[in-house]
Short mmCIF file of C-alpha atoms in Angstrom, two decimals:
data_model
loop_
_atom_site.label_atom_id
_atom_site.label_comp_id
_atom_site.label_asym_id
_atom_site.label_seq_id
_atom_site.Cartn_x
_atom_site.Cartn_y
_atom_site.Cartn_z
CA UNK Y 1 -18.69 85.56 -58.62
CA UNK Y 2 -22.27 84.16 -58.12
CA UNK Y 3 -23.49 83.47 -54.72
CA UNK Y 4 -24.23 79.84 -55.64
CA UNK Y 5 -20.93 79.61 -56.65
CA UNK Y 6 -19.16 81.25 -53.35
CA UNK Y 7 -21.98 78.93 -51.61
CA UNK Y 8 -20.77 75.47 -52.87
CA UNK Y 9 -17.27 76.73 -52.22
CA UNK Y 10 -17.85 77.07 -48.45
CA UNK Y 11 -19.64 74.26 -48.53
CA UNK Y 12 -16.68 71.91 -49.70
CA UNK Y 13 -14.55 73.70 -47.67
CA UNK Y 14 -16.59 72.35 -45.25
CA UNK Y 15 -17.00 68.84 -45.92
CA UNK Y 16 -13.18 68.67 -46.25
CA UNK Y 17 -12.76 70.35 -43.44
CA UNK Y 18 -14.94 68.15 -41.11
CA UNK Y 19 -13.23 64.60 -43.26
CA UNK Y 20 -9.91 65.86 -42.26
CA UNK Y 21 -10.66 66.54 -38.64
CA UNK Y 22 -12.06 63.70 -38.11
CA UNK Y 23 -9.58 61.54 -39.77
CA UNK Y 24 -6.86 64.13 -37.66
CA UNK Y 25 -8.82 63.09 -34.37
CA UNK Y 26 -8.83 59.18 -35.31
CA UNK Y 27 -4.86 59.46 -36.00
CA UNK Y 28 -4.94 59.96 -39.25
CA UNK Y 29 -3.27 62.46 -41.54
CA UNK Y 30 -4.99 63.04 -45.29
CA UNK Y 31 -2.42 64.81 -46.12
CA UNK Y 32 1.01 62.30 -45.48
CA UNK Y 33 2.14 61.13 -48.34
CA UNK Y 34 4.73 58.87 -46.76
CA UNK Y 35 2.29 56.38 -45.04
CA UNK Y 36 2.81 52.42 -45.48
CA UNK Y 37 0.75 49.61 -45.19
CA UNK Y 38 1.18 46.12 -43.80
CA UNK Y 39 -0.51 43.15 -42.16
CA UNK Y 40 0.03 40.37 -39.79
CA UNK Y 41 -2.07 37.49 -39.47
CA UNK Y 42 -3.16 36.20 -35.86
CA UNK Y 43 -5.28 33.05 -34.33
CA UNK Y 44 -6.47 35.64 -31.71
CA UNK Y 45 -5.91 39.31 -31.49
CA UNK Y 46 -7.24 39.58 -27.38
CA UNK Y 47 -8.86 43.60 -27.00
CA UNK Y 48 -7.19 44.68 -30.50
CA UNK Y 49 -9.31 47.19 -32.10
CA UNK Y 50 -9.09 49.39 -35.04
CA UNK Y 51 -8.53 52.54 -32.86
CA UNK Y 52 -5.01 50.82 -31.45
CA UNK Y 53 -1.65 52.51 -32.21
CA UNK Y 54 1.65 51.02 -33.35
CA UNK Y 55 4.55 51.73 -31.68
CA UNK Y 56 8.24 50.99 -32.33
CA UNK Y 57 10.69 50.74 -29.77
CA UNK Y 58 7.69 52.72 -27.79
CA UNK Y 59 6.91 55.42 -30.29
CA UNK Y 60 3.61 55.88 -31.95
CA UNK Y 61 4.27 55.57 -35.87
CA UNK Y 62 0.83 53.90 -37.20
CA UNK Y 63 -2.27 52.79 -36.02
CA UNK Y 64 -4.44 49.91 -36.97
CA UNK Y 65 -6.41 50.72 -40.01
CA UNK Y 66 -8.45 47.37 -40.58
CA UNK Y 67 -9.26 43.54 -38.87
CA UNK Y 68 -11.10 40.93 -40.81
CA UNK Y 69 -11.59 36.95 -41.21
CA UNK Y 70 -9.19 35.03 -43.36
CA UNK Y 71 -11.57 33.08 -45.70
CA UNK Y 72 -9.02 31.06 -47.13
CA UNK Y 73 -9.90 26.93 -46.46
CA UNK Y 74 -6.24 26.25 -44.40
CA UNK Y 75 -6.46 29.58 -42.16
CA UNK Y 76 -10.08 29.60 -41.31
CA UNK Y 77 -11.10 31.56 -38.96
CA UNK Y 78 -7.28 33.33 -38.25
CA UNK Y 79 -7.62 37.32 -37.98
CA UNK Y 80 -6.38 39.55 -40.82
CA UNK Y 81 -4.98 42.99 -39.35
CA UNK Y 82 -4.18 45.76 -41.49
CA UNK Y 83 -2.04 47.94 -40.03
CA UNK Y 84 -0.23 51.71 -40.96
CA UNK Y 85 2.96 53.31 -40.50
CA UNK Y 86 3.66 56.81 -40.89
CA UNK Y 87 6.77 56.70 -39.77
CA UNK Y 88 9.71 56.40 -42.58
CA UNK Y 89 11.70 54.15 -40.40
CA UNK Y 90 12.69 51.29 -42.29
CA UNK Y 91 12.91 47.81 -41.04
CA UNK Y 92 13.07 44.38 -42.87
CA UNK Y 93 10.61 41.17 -43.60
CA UNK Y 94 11.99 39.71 -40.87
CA UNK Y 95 10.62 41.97 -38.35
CA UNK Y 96 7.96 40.87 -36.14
CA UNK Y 97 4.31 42.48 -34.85
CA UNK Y 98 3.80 41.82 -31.52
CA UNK Y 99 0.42 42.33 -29.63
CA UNK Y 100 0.64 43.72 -26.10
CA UNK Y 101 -1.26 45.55 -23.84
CA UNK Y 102 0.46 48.58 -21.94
CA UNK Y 103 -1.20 48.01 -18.75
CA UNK Y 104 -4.11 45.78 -17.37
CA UNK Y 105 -6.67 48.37 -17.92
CA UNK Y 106 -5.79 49.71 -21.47
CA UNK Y 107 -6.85 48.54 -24.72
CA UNK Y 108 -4.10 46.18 -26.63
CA UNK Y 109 -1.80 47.64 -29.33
CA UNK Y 110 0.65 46.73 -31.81
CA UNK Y 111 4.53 46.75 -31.04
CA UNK Y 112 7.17 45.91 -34.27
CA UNK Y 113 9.97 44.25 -33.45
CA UNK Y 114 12.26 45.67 -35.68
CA UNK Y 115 15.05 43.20 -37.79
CA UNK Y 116 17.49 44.23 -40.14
CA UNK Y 117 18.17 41.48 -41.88
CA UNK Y 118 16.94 40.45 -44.78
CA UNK Y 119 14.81 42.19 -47.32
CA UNK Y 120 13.28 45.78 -46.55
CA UNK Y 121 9.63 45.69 -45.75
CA UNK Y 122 7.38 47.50 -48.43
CA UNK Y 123 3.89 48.77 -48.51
CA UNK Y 124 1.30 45.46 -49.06
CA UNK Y 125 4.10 43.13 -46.91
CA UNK Y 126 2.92 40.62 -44.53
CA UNK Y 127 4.88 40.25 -41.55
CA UNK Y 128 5.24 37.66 -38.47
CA UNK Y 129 3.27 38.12 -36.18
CA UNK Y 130 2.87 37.23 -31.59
CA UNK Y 131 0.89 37.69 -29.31
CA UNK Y 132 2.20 38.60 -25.34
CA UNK Y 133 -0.08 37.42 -22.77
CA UNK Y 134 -1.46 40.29 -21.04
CA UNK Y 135 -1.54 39.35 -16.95
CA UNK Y 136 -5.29 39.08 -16.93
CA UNK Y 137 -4.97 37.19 -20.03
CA UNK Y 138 -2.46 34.67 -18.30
CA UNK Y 139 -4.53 34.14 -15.37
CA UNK Y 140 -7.12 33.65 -16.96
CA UNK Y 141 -5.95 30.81 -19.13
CA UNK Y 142 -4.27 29.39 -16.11
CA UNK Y 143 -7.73 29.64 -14.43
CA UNK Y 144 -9.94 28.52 -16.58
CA UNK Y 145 -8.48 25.05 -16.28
CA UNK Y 146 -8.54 24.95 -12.73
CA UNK Y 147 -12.21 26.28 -13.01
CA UNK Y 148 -13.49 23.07 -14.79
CA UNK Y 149 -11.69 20.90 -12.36
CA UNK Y 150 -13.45 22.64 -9.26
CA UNK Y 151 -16.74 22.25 -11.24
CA UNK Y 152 -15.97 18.79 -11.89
CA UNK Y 153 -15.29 18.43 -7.90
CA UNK Y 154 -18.17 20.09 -7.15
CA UNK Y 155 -20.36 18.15 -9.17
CA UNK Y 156 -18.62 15.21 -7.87
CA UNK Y 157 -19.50 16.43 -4.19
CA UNK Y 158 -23.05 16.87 -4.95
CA UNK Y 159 -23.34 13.57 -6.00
CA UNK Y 160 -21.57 12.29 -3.18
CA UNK Y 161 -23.61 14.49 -0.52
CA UNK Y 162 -26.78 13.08 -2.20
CA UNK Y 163 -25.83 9.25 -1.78
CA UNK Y 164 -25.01 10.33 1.96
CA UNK Y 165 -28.49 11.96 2.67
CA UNK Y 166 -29.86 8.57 0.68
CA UNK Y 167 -27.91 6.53 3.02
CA UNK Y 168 -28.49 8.60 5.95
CA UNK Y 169 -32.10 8.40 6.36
CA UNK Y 170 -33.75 8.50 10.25
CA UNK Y 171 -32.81 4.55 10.59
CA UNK Y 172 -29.33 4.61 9.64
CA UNK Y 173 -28.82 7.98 12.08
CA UNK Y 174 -30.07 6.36 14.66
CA UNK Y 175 -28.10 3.07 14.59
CA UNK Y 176 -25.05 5.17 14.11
CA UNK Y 177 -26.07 7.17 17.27
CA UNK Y 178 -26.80 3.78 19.09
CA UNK Y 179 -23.40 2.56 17.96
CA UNK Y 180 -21.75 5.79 19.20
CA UNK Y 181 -23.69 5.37 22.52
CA UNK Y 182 -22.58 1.93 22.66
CA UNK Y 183 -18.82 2.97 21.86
CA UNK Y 184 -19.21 5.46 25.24
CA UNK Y 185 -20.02 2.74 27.16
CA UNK Y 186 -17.23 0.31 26.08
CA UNK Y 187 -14.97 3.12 26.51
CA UNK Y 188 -16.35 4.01 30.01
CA UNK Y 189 -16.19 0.43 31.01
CA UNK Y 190 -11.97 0.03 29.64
CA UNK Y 191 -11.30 2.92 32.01
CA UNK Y 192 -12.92 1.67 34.63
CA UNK Y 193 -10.75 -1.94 34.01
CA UNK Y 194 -7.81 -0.01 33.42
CA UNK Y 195 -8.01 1.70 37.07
CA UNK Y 196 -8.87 -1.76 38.74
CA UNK Y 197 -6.01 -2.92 37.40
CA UNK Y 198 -4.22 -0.06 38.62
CA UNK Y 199 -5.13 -0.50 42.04
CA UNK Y 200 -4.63 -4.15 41.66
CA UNK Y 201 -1.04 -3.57 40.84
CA UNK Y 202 -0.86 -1.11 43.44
CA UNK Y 203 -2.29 -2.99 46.17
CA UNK Y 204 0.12 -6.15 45.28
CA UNK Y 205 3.33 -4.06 44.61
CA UNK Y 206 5.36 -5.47 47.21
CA UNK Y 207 3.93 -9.14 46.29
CA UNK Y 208 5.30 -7.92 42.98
CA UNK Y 209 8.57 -7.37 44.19
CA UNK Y 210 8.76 -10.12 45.66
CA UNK Y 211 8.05 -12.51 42.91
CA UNK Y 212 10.57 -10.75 40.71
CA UNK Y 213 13.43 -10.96 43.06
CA UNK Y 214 12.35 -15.16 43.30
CA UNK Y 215 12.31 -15.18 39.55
CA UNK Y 216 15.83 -13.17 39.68
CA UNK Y 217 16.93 -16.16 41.96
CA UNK Y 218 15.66 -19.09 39.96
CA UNK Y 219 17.25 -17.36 36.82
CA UNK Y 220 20.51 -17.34 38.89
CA UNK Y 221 19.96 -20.75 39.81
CA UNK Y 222 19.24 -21.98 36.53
CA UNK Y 223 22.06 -20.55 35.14
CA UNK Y 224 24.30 -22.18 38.06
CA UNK Y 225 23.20 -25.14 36.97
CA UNK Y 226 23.34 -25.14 33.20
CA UNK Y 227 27.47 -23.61 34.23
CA UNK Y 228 27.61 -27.17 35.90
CA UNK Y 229 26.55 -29.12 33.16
CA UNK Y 230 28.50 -27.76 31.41
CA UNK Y 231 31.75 -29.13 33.50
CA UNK Y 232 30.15 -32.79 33.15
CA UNK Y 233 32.22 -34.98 30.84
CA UNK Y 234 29.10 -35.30 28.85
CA UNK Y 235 31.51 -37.45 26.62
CA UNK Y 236 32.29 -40.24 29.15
CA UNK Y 237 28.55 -40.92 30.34
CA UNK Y 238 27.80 -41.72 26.37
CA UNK Y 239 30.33 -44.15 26.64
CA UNK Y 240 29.62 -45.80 29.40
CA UNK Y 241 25.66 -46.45 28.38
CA UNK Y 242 27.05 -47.48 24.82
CA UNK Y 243 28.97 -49.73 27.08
CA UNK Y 244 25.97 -50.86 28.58
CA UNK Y 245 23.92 -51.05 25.73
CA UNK Y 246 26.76 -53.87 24.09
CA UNK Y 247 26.89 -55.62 27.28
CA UNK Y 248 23.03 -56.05 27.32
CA UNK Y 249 23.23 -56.93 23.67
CA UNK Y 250 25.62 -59.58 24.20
CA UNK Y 251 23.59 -60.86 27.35
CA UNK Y 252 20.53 -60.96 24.72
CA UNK Y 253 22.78 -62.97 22.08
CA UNK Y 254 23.84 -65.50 24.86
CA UNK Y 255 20.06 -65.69 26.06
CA UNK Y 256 19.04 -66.86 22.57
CA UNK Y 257 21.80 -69.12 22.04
CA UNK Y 258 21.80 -72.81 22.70
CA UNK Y 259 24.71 -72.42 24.69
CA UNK Y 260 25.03 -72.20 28.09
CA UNK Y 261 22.55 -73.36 31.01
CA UNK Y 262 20.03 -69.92 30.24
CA UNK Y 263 20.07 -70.63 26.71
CA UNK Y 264 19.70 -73.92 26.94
CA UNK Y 265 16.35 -73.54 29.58
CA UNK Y 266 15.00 -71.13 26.82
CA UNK Y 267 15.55 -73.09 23.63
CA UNK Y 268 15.79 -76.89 24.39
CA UNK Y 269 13.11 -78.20 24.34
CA UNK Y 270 14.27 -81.52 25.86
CA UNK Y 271 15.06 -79.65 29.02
CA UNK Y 272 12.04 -78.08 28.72
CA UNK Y 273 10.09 -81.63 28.82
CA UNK Y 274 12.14 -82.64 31.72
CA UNK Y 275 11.35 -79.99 33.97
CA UNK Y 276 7.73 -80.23 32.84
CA UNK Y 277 7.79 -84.13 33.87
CA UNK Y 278 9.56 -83.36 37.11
CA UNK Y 279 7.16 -80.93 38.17
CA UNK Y 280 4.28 -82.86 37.43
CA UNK Y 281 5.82 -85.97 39.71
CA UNK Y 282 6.62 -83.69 42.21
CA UNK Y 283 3.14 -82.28 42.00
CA UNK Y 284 1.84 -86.20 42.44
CA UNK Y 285 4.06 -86.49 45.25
CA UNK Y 286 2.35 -83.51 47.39
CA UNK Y 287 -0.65 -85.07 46.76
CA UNK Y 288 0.19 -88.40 47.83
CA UNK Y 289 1.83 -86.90 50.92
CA UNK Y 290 -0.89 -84.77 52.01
CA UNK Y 291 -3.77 -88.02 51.04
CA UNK Y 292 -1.43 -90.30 52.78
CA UNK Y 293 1.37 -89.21 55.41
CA UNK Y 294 1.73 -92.28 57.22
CA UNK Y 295 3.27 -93.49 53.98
CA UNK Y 296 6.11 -91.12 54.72
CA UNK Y 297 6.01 -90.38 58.23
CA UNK Y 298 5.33 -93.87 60.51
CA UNK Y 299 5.32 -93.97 64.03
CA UNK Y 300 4.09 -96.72 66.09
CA UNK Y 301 4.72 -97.90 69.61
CA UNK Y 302 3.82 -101.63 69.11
CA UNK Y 303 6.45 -102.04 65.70
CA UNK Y 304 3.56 -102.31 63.25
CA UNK Y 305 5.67 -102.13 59.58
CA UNK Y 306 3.86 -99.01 57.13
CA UNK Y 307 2.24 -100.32 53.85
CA UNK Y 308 4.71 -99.59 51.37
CA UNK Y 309 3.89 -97.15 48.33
CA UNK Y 310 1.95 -97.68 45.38
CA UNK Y 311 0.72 -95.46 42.86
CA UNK Y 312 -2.51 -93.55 42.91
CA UNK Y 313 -3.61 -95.54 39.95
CA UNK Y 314 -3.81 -98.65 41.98
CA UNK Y 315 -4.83 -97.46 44.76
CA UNK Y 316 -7.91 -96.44 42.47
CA UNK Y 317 -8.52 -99.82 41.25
CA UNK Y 318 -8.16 -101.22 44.91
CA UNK Y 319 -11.26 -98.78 45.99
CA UNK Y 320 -13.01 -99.75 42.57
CA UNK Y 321 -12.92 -103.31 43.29
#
C-alpha cells in the first residue's frame, strides 16, 4: 500500500471522525437508523432554538432539527419547526407538541403530549401544536398592558403639570397666597366670635335658665288653656250667633219693609214729607220766638192786650211799606 493511499485513508477517517463528533456533541447520532421526523406549526415559538431537546413524559428522545417561515398566503408569518425523535415510542396524530420552558432561566423545549387514539404518527407527520406561558412570559404580557396605560397617565400628567405651571404664573401665586392669607384671617376672626359668644352664654347662664323655666311655664299654660277649650261646648256658641245672625236678618227684613212705624220712617215717603214740613215750622217758630217773645210771653202791669201773631211774611211787608 502506497503512502498516498494510507494518507487519504487517515484523512477520511478523519473528516468522519470530526462530522460524527460533532453531530454526537449537538445530540445527534449518524449512525441511528431508527430516527423520525415531524413538525408542528406555531404563531410564536418564545426562546425555541434549534439546539432544544424533546422530551416525552420528561425524557429526552429528539431534539429540534430545523425552524423556518411558513410562506404559504393564509399562514404568513406562522413558524415551521422540524423536530426529531429517536426514540421508537409510538404515539398517534392526535398527540400534541407543547412548548415549555423548564425553568425561568433555561432555554424553551419541546414536550409531546402523547395520544393514543387515532392513527399512528409517521415520519413527515404534522402534529398539533401549544405553547405554555413561561412565568416571565406571563408577566410580561400581563405587563405590557399595564405599561401603556402608565405611559398614557404619564403623558396625561405632563400635560396636566404643564397647564398648571401655565396657570400658575407669579400673579396667580400670589392671589392664591393673598386668598389663603385672607382665609387666616376670617378663620382667626370666627374663633374669636365663637369665644365671645362663649362667654356671652356663660356670663348670661343663669338669665338663661331663667328664661327657659318661663318658657316651660307659658308652654304649661298654654297647654292649660287649649285643655279648657277644649271642655267649651264649641257647638252651642255656633248656635247661638247663627241665632243672632237670623234675628238681625229678620230685624233687617222688617227695617226695609213698609210695615211697621221703622219701616214706614225709612220707606214712606209721605211720612218723610211730613216730618220735613214739621221741622221746618217748628224751625219758623224758634225764630219767631226768639225775634219776638212778647208774642208768647206778655206781662204787663197796666192790662195792655199783646198784638196777636202774624206771619213773618207780613210782618215783612209791614216794614216794607
Amino acid at each position: 500500500m502506497s503512502k498516498e493511499l494510507k494518507t487519504g485513508i487517515v484523512v477520511l477517517v478523519i473528516v468522519v471522525g470530526f462530522i460524527w463528533g460533532f453531530n454526537f456533541l449537538k445530540g445527534q447520532n449518524l449512525f441511528d437508523g431508527n430516527k423520525r421526523y415531524f413538525q408542528v406549526e406555531y404563531s410564536k415559538i418564545g426562546d425555541l432554538t434549534r439546539a432544544s431537546f424533546v422530551t416525552i413524559n420528561g425524557l429526552k428522545v429528539g431534539k429540534v432539527e430545523d425552524i423556518k417561515f411558513n410562506t404559504s398566503q393564509d399562514q404568513r408569518g406562522h413558524l415551521i419547526v422540524r423536530f426529531s425523535v429517536d426514540n421508537d415510542f409510538e404515539f398517534s396524530k392526535n398527540s400534541i407538541v407543547r412548548i415549555y420552558s423548564p425553568n425561568p432561566i433555561a432555554s424553551s423545549n419541546l414536550a409531546i403530549i402523547p395520544s393514543y387514539e387515532g392513527e399512528t404518527a409517521v415520519t413527515g407527520d404534522t402534529l398539533q401544536g401549544e405553547m405554555e406561558e413561561s412565568l416571565f412570559t406571563s408577566i410580561g404580557e400581563r405587563l405590557d398592558p399595564l405599561q401603556t396605560k402608565v405611559e398614557s397617565v404619564i403623558i396625561k400628567a405632563d400635560t396636566l403639570f404643564s397647564g398648571i405651571n401655565k396657570v400658575l404664573n407669579e400673579q396667580a401665586v400670589e392671589n392664591i397666597n393673598v386668598s389663603i392669607s385672607n382665609m387666616a384671617a376670617i378663620v382667626k376672626d370666627l374663633r374669636l366670635t365663637v369665644q365671645n359668644v362663649n362667654s356671652l352664654v356663660a356670663d348670661n347662664q343663669e338669665n338663661l335658665k331663667i328664661t327657659i323655666a318661663k318658657t316651660k311655664e307659658i308652654t304649661t299654660n298654654l297647654s292649660s288653656i287649649s285643655d279648657s277649650l277644649t271642655t267649651v261646648n264649641i257647638n252651642n256658641i255656633v248656635k247661638k250667633a247663627e241665632n243672632a245672625v237670623d234675628n238681625f236678618n229678620t230685624l233687617s227684613k222688617q227695617i226695609t219693609s213698609t210695615e211697621g212705624t221703622i219701616g214706614k220712617f225709612i220707606n214712606d215717603k209721605q211720612v218723610y214729607d211730613n216730618l220735613e214740613a214739621a221741622t221746618k215750622e217748628l224751625e219758623e217758630l224758634l225764630r219767631d220766638l226768639k225775634l219776638h217773645p212778647k208774642r208768647y210771653v206778655h206781662f204787663s202791669l197796666f192790662g195792655k192786650k199783646a198784638k196777636p201773631y202774624k206771619p213773618a211774611e207780613e210782618e215783612g211787608k209791614k216794614e216794607k211799606d
